[in-house]
Amino acid sequence: MGKTAVVIPISLLVMAGMVLLLVQADRPRVRQPQAGVALRSAGASAELSLFCAASNRSVLEPIRERYERETGHRVQVQYGASQTLLSQLQVAGVADLFLPADDSFLRIARESGLVAEVLPVGMMRCGLVVRRGNPLRLRSVADLLRDGVRLVQANPDAAAVGKLARQVLTKQGMWDSVNAATDGFRTTVNDVANDVAVGAADAGIVYDVVLYGRADLEFVDVPELQGATSQVSIGVTTACSQTAAALHFARYVSAEDRGLEEYRRQGFAAERGDVWADVPELAVYAGSMLRPAIEDTITAFEQREGVRVSRSYNGCGILVAQMQSGQHPDAYFACDVEFMKQVADLFGPATDVSQNELVILVPKGNPRQIAGLQDLTQSDLRVGIGHEKQCAMGWITQRTFAESGLTTKIMENVTVQTPTGDMLVNQLRTGSLDAAVAYLSNAAGSAEYLDAVQIQGIPCSVATQPWAVLRQSRYPRLADRLFERIRSAESQEIFAAEGFRWQLSENPAKP
Amino acid sequence: MSASGKQQYPMVSNGRRGPLRDAVFFLVLGGLSSCFVLLIVLLLAADLSFTSPTAFAAALRKPEIQAAFRLTMLTCTLAAVLSVWVATPLGYLLSRFRFPGSRIVDVIVDIPIVLPPLVLGLSLLILFHQPFPLTRWLGLADTEAAGVGAVGAATGRPAGWILEDWLEESAGIPVTYRWPAVVLAQFAVSCAFAVRTMRVTFDQINPRAEDVARTLGCTRGQAFLQVALPQAWRGILTAGTISWARALGEFGPILVFAGATRFRTEVLSTSVFLELSVGQLDAAVAVSLMMVLMAVAVLLFLRWLGAGMST
């Protein structure tokens, strides 16, 4: 009993000691932000958790350290294989952010409803890895089929690079022979590079970036894999409860002058990202008629992202004049394509989003019995229309009148020309007008006071609203995300409720 | 040549051909045995030749490696002591008694040994994060009825009583992706080895001494504590050693259940994985060699402790 009596309490003490030390070690290490660096005002202060592909560790660690130093906010990164992290996300769903080895995992996560926003960070090229100096002179995929060349690949069912290689080589009819010539399949692209490094293989198919800092290995760009690239992106999970904070870090990682600097330094190709700002302010110009359709969506976007969106709603003619005089918004949502064309040189490709129909608005009950454009020529009728120089609505109205051949007669009755349709609605409601030519969406909130009379037989009476992002915008990615939000299913419902017809055909992702 | 390192037996000559036969005997046995020993030595030599003292020192200087070293030591020790605490009574019960379901229990304790490591990690993750099926039958699936530990539509996660939420909200002990997950993942495997060791240990101890003690007035508990346990010390130490070593090498369940978060759940085995993932073979080998040194040091210490206790 002697030894037992001593050892049992000792073992209990050892356990208690271990637990105490582990609890002590688990306490978060508090870091102070750099002096003079403003802390962000948006977002929560709780620690963020990021699931990150182990292959991105060398590039992410300096970014994370810099972020913590600058902002004082902590990011807890859990590294692992992308497949494992995705499974953990599905089962436990406890991470705020997900940065897998490539986009294919984010696509799966998005389709499963695990990820909301996706911010691109870098691009990787597919090619061959050989030992430094390329001793076997391997210059093409065809060279891999030579006798004596030991080839390893990443598993095409498990690793993205394997999947990409199979896809590209299958199209060229080479996959079967390359598959037969492969000595082994590994689970990750790094395993393939490691095999070549230790001499277990002569060549492998890899992404260029995995060879960063590896003096013993060389990347060979081969013609068969030209254009085979994969994107690396960071996604915010749908389980995230601190989206503003998560997006703050995601914006930092994808910022031109922050995270992308490090990604480029480590061999990634990257498209132009946003300039870093603690709380960026996105300037959006939009036609007045769009205000009811997008205002709530923009407010929700601001809250989720922890950013500010300064919006200017006005007649598109006025907005175009402002832009031509040098005021450039980050994004422009025009009332009609015509008013986008006038500033097309400033913006990237425009996307047509919705359509709005020109109608004749009359007081409830239609006391003057107006059934079409012809009736606007009645004597003693007070008609209001949009100003053709100041807004798209006025411009389309004039085209419609011209198409009907009634311009002169109707213009005799026009008592007011306004820069926005809302003003016409107000004047109708106060009784200062008998009829107004405006968009159907202008009357959406006044259904109990106004009736809308359709203009039939004139196709140009329909306006199409395009969206475009300024070529020189400081925040092109942020603008793209706002557009994504505008394309969401919820936003589409608002557009429909406000009298717009949705034009985009693709099925948008849920925000 | 002596037949054993501990006891010297006189070499008895069996005629003129005796020494020759003995030489052949030792040559065959030595040859076969050395295959394994040589393999291990060659592996270590290969590792040593792949790295350099500079890389080894650089790896040791990294704060994340130092943190992983500390965490590894603490969690392995805790998992090993816990394993011994559980395995000793369980091994004793399985060895001494035939109770209803004892064969099933015997099989169940072996499951972590045969289960693929990643599956074990996934099973732990599911256990802690998916609602218990029974809670639906008991009417706890409803969020309000379930109270703490139940989650519902508001969080977008399945409704029902969830172990992790209950532990975090009621007891304030988050498990997944924290150090308790590391210990639990290590314990789940190492305990199975400890149970097997303790079972064999008690099988080899003659129960007659305990029976005699009971005829002299000892209770079952006294017979266990005062008679069986003192005889099982070597087995307990072996079980502890095996558990510790097993916990040190554990990787799959930790990666899935505890993750590889720097300064939080990164143990040395995951450090090796992380270094390999970024092509840092030098660092990976240096950390591997550090694990070898740790294992050797601990094994020597435990053997010394065992020798001390035997005397």
CSV table of N, CA and C in Angstrom, one decimal, chain B residues 104-200:
chain,number,residue,atom,x,y,z
B,104,ILE,N,-18.2,-7.8,-25.1
B,104,ILE,CA,-18.5,-6.6,-26.0
B,104,ILE,C,-17.6,-5.4,-25.5
B,105,VAL,N,-17.5,-5.3,-24.2
B,105,VAL,CA,-16.6,-4.2,-23.7
B,105,VAL,C,-15.2,-4.4,-24.2
B,106,ASP,N,-14.8,-5.6,-24.1
B,106,ASP,CA,-13.4,-6.0,-24.6
B,106,ASP,C,-13.2,-5.6,-26.0
B,107,VAL,N,-14.2,-5.8,-26.8
B,107,VAL,CA,-14.1,-5.4,-28.3
B,107,VAL,C,-14.1,-3.9,-28.4
B,108,ILE,N,-15.0,-3.3,-27.6
B,108,ILE,CA,-15.2,-1.8,-27.8
B,108,ILE,C,-13.9,-1.1,-27.5
B,109,VAL,N,-13.2,-1.5,-26.4
B,109,VAL,CA,-12.0,-0.7,-26.1
B,109,VAL,C,-10.9,-0.9,-27.2
B,110,ASP,N,-11.0,-1.9,-28.0
B,110,ASP,CA,-10.1,-2.0,-29.1
B,110,ASP,C,-10.4,-1.1,-30.3
B,111,ILE,N,-11.6,-0.6,-30.4
B,111,ILE,CA,-12.0,0.1,-31.6
B,111,ILE,C,-11.1,1.3,-31.9
B,112,PRO,N,-10.7,2.1,-30.9
B,112,PRO,CA,-9.8,3.2,-31.3
B,112,PRO,C,-8.5,2.7,-31.9
B,113,ILE,N,-8.1,1.5,-31.6
B,113,ILE,CA,-6.8,1.0,-32.2
B,113,ILE,C,-7.0,0.7,-33.6
B,114,VAL,N,-8.1,0.1,-34.0
B,114,VAL,CA,-8.3,-0.3,-35.4
B,114,VAL,C,-9.0,0.8,-36.3
B,115,LEU,N,-9.6,1.8,-35.6
B,115,LEU,CA,-10.3,2.8,-36.4
B,115,LEU,C,-9.2,3.7,-37.1
B,116,PRO,N,-9.5,4.1,-38.4
B,116,PRO,CA,-8.6,5.0,-39.0
B,116,PRO,C,-8.6,6.3,-38.2
B,117,PRO,N,-7.4,6.9,-38.0
B,117,PRO,CA,-7.3,8.1,-37.1
B,117,PRO,C,-8.2,9.3,-37.5
B,118,LEU,N,-8.3,9.5,-38.8
B,118,LEU,CA,-9.1,10.6,-39.3
B,118,LEU,C,-10.6,10.4,-38.9
B,119,VAL,N,-11.0,9.1,-39.0
B,119,VAL,CA,-12.4,8.7,-38.7
B,119,VAL,C,-12.7,9.0,-37.2
B,120,LEU,N,-11.7,8.7,-36.4
B,120,LEU,CA,-11.8,9.0,-34.9
B,120,LEU,C,-12.0,10.5,-34.7
B,121,GLY,N,-11.2,11.3,-35.4
B,121,GLY,CA,-11.3,12.7,-35.2
B,121,GLY,C,-12.7,13.2,-35.7
B,122,LEU,N,-13.1,12.7,-36.8
B,122,LEU,CA,-14.4,13.1,-37.4
B,122,LEU,C,-15.5,12.7,-36.4
B,123,SER,N,-15.4,11.5,-35.9
B,123,SER,CA,-16.4,11.0,-34.9
B,123,SER,C,-16.5,11.9,-33.7
B,124,LEU,N,-15.3,12.4,-33.2
B,124,LEU,CA,-15.3,13.3,-32.1
B,124,LEU,C,-16.0,14.6,-32.4
B,125,LEU,N,-15.7,15.1,-33.6
B,125,LEU,CA,-16.3,16.4,-34.1
B,125,LEU,C,-17.8,16.2,-34.2
B,126,ILE,N,-18.2,15.1,-34.7
B,126,ILE,CA,-19.7,14.9,-34.8
B,126,ILE,C,-20.3,14.8,-33.5
B,127,LEU,N,-19.7,14.1,-32.6
B,127,LEU,CA,-20.2,13.9,-31.2
B,127,LEU,C,-20.4,15.2,-30.5
B,128,PHE,N,-19.4,16.1,-30.7
B,128,PHE,CA,-19.5,17.4,-30.0
B,128,PHE,C,-20.4,18.4,-30.7
B,129,HIS,N,-20.7,18.2,-32.0
B,129,HIS,CA,-21.3,19.3,-32.7
B,129,HIS,C,-22.7,19.0,-33.3
B,130,GLN,N,-23.0,17.7,-33.3
B,130,GLN,CA,-24.3,17.4,-33.9
B,130,GLN,C,-25.3,17.1,-32.7
B,131,PRO,N,-26.6,17.4,-32.9
B,131,PRO,CA,-27.5,17.2,-31.8
B,131,PRO,C,-27.7,15.7,-31.5
B,132,PHE,N,-27.8,15.4,-30.2
B,132,PHE,CA,-28.0,14.1,-29.8
B,132,PHE,C,-29.3,13.5,-30.3
B,133,PRO,N,-29.3,12.4,-30.9
B,133,PRO,CA,-30.6,11.8,-31.5
B,133,PRO,C,-31.6,11.7,-30.4
B,134,LEU,N,-31.2,11.3,-29.2
B,134,LEU,CA,-32.1,11.0,-28.1
B,134,LEU,C,-32.9,12.3,-27.7
B,135,THR,N,-32.3,13.5,-27.9
B,135,THR,CA,-32.9,14.7,-27.5
B,135,THR,C,-34.2,14.9,-28.2
B,136,ARG,N,-34.3,14.4,-29.5
B,136,ARG,CA,-35.5,14.6,-30.3
B,136,ARG,C,-36.6,13.7,-29.7
B,137,TRP,N,-36.2,12.5,-29.3
B,137,TRP,CA,-37.3,11.6,-28.7
B,137,TRP,C,-37.7,12.2,-27.4
B,138,LEU,N,-36.8,12.8,-26.7
B,138,LEU,CA,-37.2,13.3,-25.3
B,138,LEU,C,-37.8,14.7,-25.4
B,139,GLY,N,-38.0,15.2,-26.7
B,139,GLY,CA,-38.7,16.5,-26.8
B,139,GLY,C,-37.8,17.7,-26.6
B,140,LEU,N,-36.5,17.4,-26.6
B,140,LEU,CA,-35.5,18.5,-26.4
B,140,LEU,C,-35.1,19.2,-27.7
B,141,ALA,N,-35.7,18.7,-28.8
B,141,ALA,CA,-35.3,19.3,-30.1
B,141,ALA,C,-35.8,20.8,-30.2
B,142,ASP,N,-36.9,21.0,-29.5
B,142,ASP,CA,-37.4,22.4,-29.5
B,142,ASP,C,-36.4,23.3,-28.8
B,143,THR,N,-36.1,24.4,-29.4
B,143,THR,CA,-35.0,25.3,-28.8
B,143,THR,C,-35.4,25.7,-27.4
B,144,GLU,N,-36.6,26.2,-27.2
B,144,GLU,CA,-36.9,26.7,-25.9
B,144,GLU,C,-36.9,25.6,-24.8
B,145,ALA,N,-37.4,24.4,-25.2
B,145,ALA,CA,-37.5,23.3,-24.3
B,145,ALA,C,-36.1,22.9,-23.9
B,146,ALA,N,-35.2,22.9,-24.9
B,146,ALA,CA,-33.9,22.4,-24.6
B,146,ALA,C,-33.0,23.3,-23.8
B,147,GLY,N,-33.3,24.6,-23.8
B,147,GLY,CA,-32.5,25.5,-23.0
B,147,GLY,C,-31.0,25.5,-23.4
B,148,VAL,N,-30.1,25.5,-22.5
B,148,VAL,CA,-28.7,25.6,-22.8
B,148,VAL,C,-28.3,24.4,-23.6
B,149,GLY,N,-27.5,24.6,-24.6
B,149,GLY,CA,-27.0,23.5,-25.4
B,149,GLY,C,-27.9,23.1,-26.6
B,150,ALA,N,-29.0,23.8,-26.6
B,150,ALA,CA,-29.9,23.6,-27.8
B,150,ALA,C,-29.8,24.7,-28.7
B,151,VAL,N,-29.7,24.5,-30.0
B,151,VAL,CA,-29.6,25.6,-30.9
B,151,VAL,C,-30.7,25.3,-32.0
B,152,GLY,N,-31.1,26.3,-32.6
B,152,GLY,CA,-32.2,26.2,-33.5
B,152,GLY,C,-32.0,27.0,-34.8
B,153,ALA,N,-33.2,27.4,-35.3
B,153,ALA,CA,-33.2,28.0,-36.6
B,153,ALA,C,-32.4,29.4,-36.6
B,154,ALA,N,-32.4,30.0,-35.4
B,154,ALA,CA,-31.8,31.4,-35.4
B,154,ALA,C,-30.3,31.3,-35.7
B,155,THR,N,-29.6,30.2,-35.4
B,155,THR,CA,-28.2,30.1,-35.7
B,155,THR,C,-28.0,29.4,-37.0
B,156,GLY,N,-29.1,28.9,-37.6
B,156,GLY,CA,-28.9,28.1,-38.9
B,156,GLY,C,-28.3,26.8,-38.7
B,157,ARG,N,-28.2,26.3,-37.4
B,157,ARG,CA,-27.7,25.0,-37.2
B,157,ARG,C,-28.8,24.0,-36.7
B,158,PRO,N,-28.5,22.7,-36.8
B,158,PRO,CA,-29.6,21.8,-36.4
B,158,PRO,C,-30.0,22.0,-35.0
B,159,ALA,N,-31.3,21.8,-34.8
B,159,ALA,CA,-31.9,22.0,-33.4
B,159,ALA,C,-31.6,20.7,-32.6
B,160,GLY,N,-31.5,20.9,-31.3
B,160,GLY,CA,-31.3,19.7,-30.4
B,160,GLY,C,-30.2,20.0,-29.4
B,161,TRP,N,-30.0,19.1,-28.5
B,161,TRP,CA,-29.0,19.3,-27.5
B,161,TRP,C,-27.7,19.0,-28.0
B,162,ILE,N,-26.8,20.0,-28.0
B,162,ILE,CA,-25.4,19.8,-28.5
B,162,ILE,C,-24.4,19.8,-27.4
B,163,LEU,N,-23.6,18.8,-27.4
B,163,LEU,CA,-22.6,18.7,-26.3
B,163,LEU,C,-21.7,19.9,-26.1
B,164,GLU,N,-21.1,20.3,-27.3
B,164,GLU,CA,-20.1,21.4,-27.2
B,164,GLU,C,-20.8,22.7,-26.7
B,165,ASP,N,-22.0,23.0,-27.1
B,165,ASP,CA,-22.7,24.2,-26.7
B,165,ASP,C,-23.0,24.1,-25.2
B,166,TRP,N,-23.4,22.9,-24.8
B,166,TRP,CA,-23.7,22.7,-23.3
B,166,TRP,C,-22.4,22.9,-22.5
B,167,LEU,N,-21.3,22.3,-22.9
B,167,LEU,CA,-20.0,22.5,-22.2
B,167,LEU,C,-19.6,23.9,-22.1
B,168,GLU,N,-19.7,24.6,-23.3
B,168,GLU,CA,-19.3,26.0,-23.3
B,168,GLU,C,-20.2,26.9,-22.5
B,169,GLU,N,-21.5,26.7,-22.7
B,169,GLU,CA,-22.4,27.7,-22.0
B,169,GLU,C,-22.6,27.4,-20.6
B,170,SER,N,-22.7,26.1,-20.2
B,170,SER,CA,-23.0,25.7,-18.8
B,170,SER,C,-21.7,25.7,-18.0
B,171,ALA,N,-20.7,25.0,-18.5
B,171,ALA,CA,-19.5,24.8,-17.7
B,171,ALA,C,-18.4,25.8,-18.1
B,172,GLY,N,-18.6,26.5,-19.2
B,172,GLY,CA,-17.5,27.4,-19.6
B,172,GLY,C,-16.3,26.8,-20.1
B,173,ILE,N,-16.4,25.6,-20.6
B,173,ILE,CA,-15.3,24.8,-21.1
B,173,ILE,C,-15.4,24.5,-22.6
B,174,PRO,N,-14.9,25.4,-23.5
B,174,PRO,CA,-14.9,25.1,-24.9
B,174,PRO,C,-14.0,24.0,-25.2
B,175,VAL,N,-14.4,23.0,-26.0
B,175,VAL,CA,-13.5,21.8,-26.2
B,175,VAL,C,-12.9,21.9,-27.6
B,176,THR,N,-13.8,21.9,-28.6
B,176,THR,CA,-13.3,21.8,-30.0
B,176,THR,C,-12.4,23.0,-30.3
B,177,TYR,N,-11.3,22.6,-31.0
B,177,TYR,CA,-10.3,23.6,-31.4
B,177,TYR,C,-9.6,24.3,-30.2
B,178,ARG,N,-9.6,23.6,-29.1
B,178,ARG,CA,-8.9,24.1,-27.9
B,178,ARG,C,-8.1,22.9,-27.3
B,179,TRP,N,-7.3,23.2,-26.3
B,179,TRP,CA,-6.4,22.2,-25.8
B,179,TRP,C,-7.2,20.9,-25.3
B,180,PRO,N,-8.4,21.1,-24.7
B,180,PRO,CA,-9.1,19.9,-24.2
B,180,PRO,C,-9.4,18.9,-25.4
B,181,ALA,N,-9.5,19.5,-26.6
B,181,ALA,CA,-9.7,18.6,-27.8
B,181,ALA,C,-8.5,17.8,-28.1
B,182,VAL,N,-7.3,18.5,-27.9
B,182,VAL,CA,-6.1,17.8,-28.1
B,182,VAL,C,-5.9,16.6,-27.2
B,183,VAL,N,-6.2,16.9,-25.9
B,183,VAL,CA,-6.1,15.8,-24.8
B,183,VAL,C,-7.1,14.7,-25.1
B,184,LEU,N,-8.3,15.1,-25.5
B,184,LEU,CA,-9.3,14.1,-25.7
B,184,LEU,C,-9.0,13.2,-26.9
B,185,ALA,N,-8.5,13.8,-28.0
B,185,ALA,CA,-8.1,13.0,-29.2
B,185,ALA,C,-6.9,12.1,-28.8
B,186,GLN,N,-6.0,12.6,-28.0
B,186,GLN,CA,-4.8,11.7,-27.6
B,186,GLN,C,-5.3,10.6,-26.7
B,187,PHE,N,-6.2,11.0,-25.8
B,187,PHE,CA,-6.7,10.0,-24.8
B,187,PHE,C,-7.5,8.9,-25.4
B,188,ALA,N,-8.3,9.3,-26.4
B,188,ALA,CA,-9.2,8.3,-27.1
B,188,ALA,C,-8.3,7.1,-27.7
B,189,VAL,N,-7.2,7.4,-28.2
B,189,VAL,CA,-6.3,6.4,-28.7
B,189,VAL,C,-5.4,5.7,-27.7
B,190,SER,N,-4.7,6.6,-26.9
B,190,SER,CA,-3.7,6.1,-26.0
B,190,SER,C,-4.3,5.2,-24.9
B,191,CYS,N,-5.6,5.6,-24.5
B,191,CYS,CA,-6.2,4.8,-23.5
B,191,CYS,C,-6.5,3.4,-23.9
B,192,ALA,N,-6.8,3.2,-25.2
B,192,ALA,CA,-7.1,1.9,-25.7
B,192,ALA,C,-5.8,1.0,-25.6
B,193,PHE,N,-4.7,1.6,-25.9
B,193,PHE,CA,-3.4,0.8,-25.7
B,193,PHE,C,-3.1,0.5,-24.2
B,194,ALA,N,-3.4,1.5,-23.4
B,194,ALA,CA,-3.2,1.3,-22.0
B,194,ALA,C,-4.1,0.2,-21.4
B,195,VAL,N,-5.3,0.2,-21.8
B,195,VAL,CA,-6.2,-0.9,-21.3
B,195,VAL,C,-5.7,-2.2,-21.7
B,196,ARG,N,-5.3,-2.3,-23.0
B,196,ARG,CA,-4.8,-3.6,-23.5
B,196,ARG,C,-3.6,-4.0,-22.6
B,197,THR,N,-2.7,-3.1,-22.3
B,197,THR,CA,-1.5,-3.4,-21.5
B,197,THR,C,-1.9,-3.8,-20.1
B,198,MET,N,-2.8,-3.1,-19.5
B,198,MET,CA,-3.2,-3.4,-18.1
B,198,MET,C,-3.9,-4.7,-18.1
B,199,ARG,N,-4.7,-5.0,-19.1
B,199,ARG,CA,-5.4,-6.3,-19.1
B,199,ARG,C,-4.4,-7.5,-19.1
B,200,VAL,N,-3.4,-7.4,-19.9
B,200,VAL,CA,-2.3,-8.4,-20.0
B,200,VAL,C,-1.6,-8.5,-18.7
